[in-house]
């Protein structure tokens, strides 16, 4: 489809360019894609596609469905009828719309909610409309907004709760003045309210149906319908259900919901409270109304009835708790105790108010302004006092219960703590049973006249006394086990909630007095320690200055005394006043004594510290020592002063004298300067002490510059100004210089390790290594690589020492390294040649070395190649010093020691060659066995019965007999015996010769010679046997060869086994 010729494409092009603001290049790129052309063709020709959507995301996108992922504007082209779009009807068929992508429905609802509805509900712009038009338009837009919100929620899989339709019916007339009469206006408002109420009711029903329908959805419905859902559908169901429920809850939650709920709750409580108060106050109101109608003289007899009614009112108010009062003994006794205490306080306040009123009347009588109030108070408060006493007894029950409940958490520590804890828990469990028994009674606890409940209270008091007796017994035994007053005080503090009980306090009296004596004894011990240890300053602390240690020791004694006083103060309420004064006076005396000691020691310390600070401030920063070394004078004294100043800084009450105060103000700078000086001096001395003699000229100029700056430090003292800055500046220079020299020396150490490694390197090794290539190729590679590393390290040191400005000194430095390298290579080569020489000594048998080549020129060439490899190793490292010509090999080849070793090796080689030649001559006497032609020799033997000599040209033929064969076989057997006794190895000086291969090969050749003779005899026997079978006469058989019997005996003597076919013929 050609986009440039199709009229339909031109129309869509103009609409798209005008709506989306595209460039023609974007449209051409869009139309060039085949997929977009197919989409346009489908929309034009298929009537089922009613809409075409175009948007920018980021380029131009086209789709037959609404794009859900885009957020930009979407151009919607819709067909007006189900017909094919052609070039003729495209302008009539297409309907163009523009919507916001990704939220079209949200856009509609937002426009309705935030624009249209507020405009329609505003009386000012809608006042010029015809009557009812604005209201109808508002209702329409409200319904459209609800429908859009419902549709948006359905798109997202959620449930929307719509608002009532009549919510805005009355909104247009809320602030408008009506021309009609007031009665018509009121009726109209009532009708609108009824419509709104009906709409709200209908909306609530609709909400209930929507929520109920959603909650009835079941995840297993697909399975019940016969489908086969995947597990992911179950996960999606519950995930969407959770989101929808949260959405419904968010809609249901209103900012006023909690307020309405609180209002409803408060109304219910207020209603119940008003009903209770009204019912309880009716009789009091009746009594008061009766009093108001009485004469003044009649009030005297009826006032008690009013107060009694008030007492009954409190009683009835207290009875609102019902039978739950005593159940508070088991759960929440503290809350019930608060309620009972509140009632008791209220009744006591009522009585006190009455008494105060009576007193005021008496005061008024004295002034003559009123009559006296002389009737007895018990007439008014008789029943009230009984009720109040009854409540106080109940209050005491709860108070005791709360106190003894603390036994549940009591845990006694120490050696016997577990036993005492178990006994306390047994007492507590018995008390809980008594409390449970009291709480389960069915009596009315608020009736003061109930004798049964009073008996229960008396019985409970006796049970509590028994529990206290058992508990104090355990406590007394536990106190006897306490070895120190602190542990006894801790035990008493643990049970302090019950020590005020009279029974317990009386029985604990002896133990309390013993504890008091323990406190006094502890104070005496502190005083004795003070008098015996105050002069032993060295025993206080070995890491703290003696004055500071003495002050710290006195502070510890003071804290120990105050701790004793604190323990006693926690139990002070258990003692009488006279006993309390003893401990307090002793503590006060100790504190005064320790304070005097502290003041004297502190004064002496401040005086001595000021004197030491003056001495330190007069000392120079550094001083010259022997051999040019540096040192910090009085370093120990300065450290001691700084340590004392640090100790002084911990006590804010100390006032220093001027010199000490000045040093204290700058102690941080002095400390840092002292540390920097120590490090700087150490680095400087290390540069001077360590290092080689040839290194000193390279650093001499820098040392002279540093000495000039150090002279200024020697003229400065610790009291001078600007010390810190000067030390820091010079310290940085010295540290940098030390770092440079240390790096150069580290490089020299690395070079030394390389050179030492060469001196210990073995170029030649024992075993099979030598004939396979001489000196090790790996050793050569190592020497080459390490030689390059030596050259690199010397270049690095040249830059570190800045040796370009001192050529003579640097040349001496390189000469030193070059000499060490040459010595190391000499040792390496000497070791290799010594190894060769030692390996060629007659004692080589122990090493087991084997040389396989011939003893001719090959062995000489091989050893010469070994020596050449050893010498060539010296040519591998580059020359360090430029003042020498040639490599190290040229110099070392002229070394006398190496030349002597080389000559010794060749001499020993010549000696071995001579011995090998003698051995070869000895073995050549067997050469005829492998050099002679066996077939020719056999033919000569069969002709002449012996082997002819070289001078015998012609000899008479004489066929061999059995004796001749026997002679030859015996000769071969003798050779076998002789060769079998030959040694497997023969040692020729340092050379070991393997003879076993020669022996084995020669024995094999001899066996072949013997087989040649025996085979001829076997052939003769076989021929004779064949002739015997063909001719029976003995003559013919005997004339054909050797005698069979003698031949067989000879073969048997030679150890030859007859073949099977010959053995078969002999048996026949």
mmCIF file of N, CA and C in Angstrom, residues 236-237 239 294 371 390:
data_model
loop_
_atom_site.group_PDB
_atom_site.id
_atom_site.type_symbol
_atom_site.label_atom_id
_atom_site.label_comp_id
_atom_site.label_asym_id
_atom_site.label_seq_id
_atom_site.Cartn_x
_atom_site.Cartn_y
_atom_site.Cartn_z
ATOM 1 N N UNK A 236 -3.354 -14.729 42.678
ATOM 2 C CA UNK A 236 -3.901 -13.463 42.185
ATOM 3 C C UNK A 236 -5.250 -13.154 42.812
ATOM 4 N N UNK A 237 -6.063 -14.222 43.055
ATOM 5 C CA UNK A 237 -7.375 -14.007 43.658
ATOM 6 C C UNK A 237 -7.239 -13.350 45.031
ATOM 7 N N UNK A 239 -4.583 -11.835 46.298
ATOM 8 C CA UNK A 239 -3.915 -10.539 46.221
ATOM 9 C C UNK A 239 -4.904 -9.451 45.813
ATOM 10 N N UNK A 294 -39.231 22.291 106.048
ATOM 11 C CA UNK A 294 -39.320 22.301 107.515
ATOM 12 C C UNK A 294 -38.941 23.660 108.075
ATOM 13 N N UNK A 371 -25.486 30.932 116.509
ATOM 14 C CA UNK A 371 -25.705 30.089 117.667
ATOM 15 C C UNK A 371 -24.649 28.990 117.692
ATOM 16 N N UNK A 390 -14.944 -0.150 108.391
ATOM 17 C CA UNK A 390 -15.031 -1.386 107.617
ATOM 18 C C UNK A 390 -14.223 -1.264 106.306
#
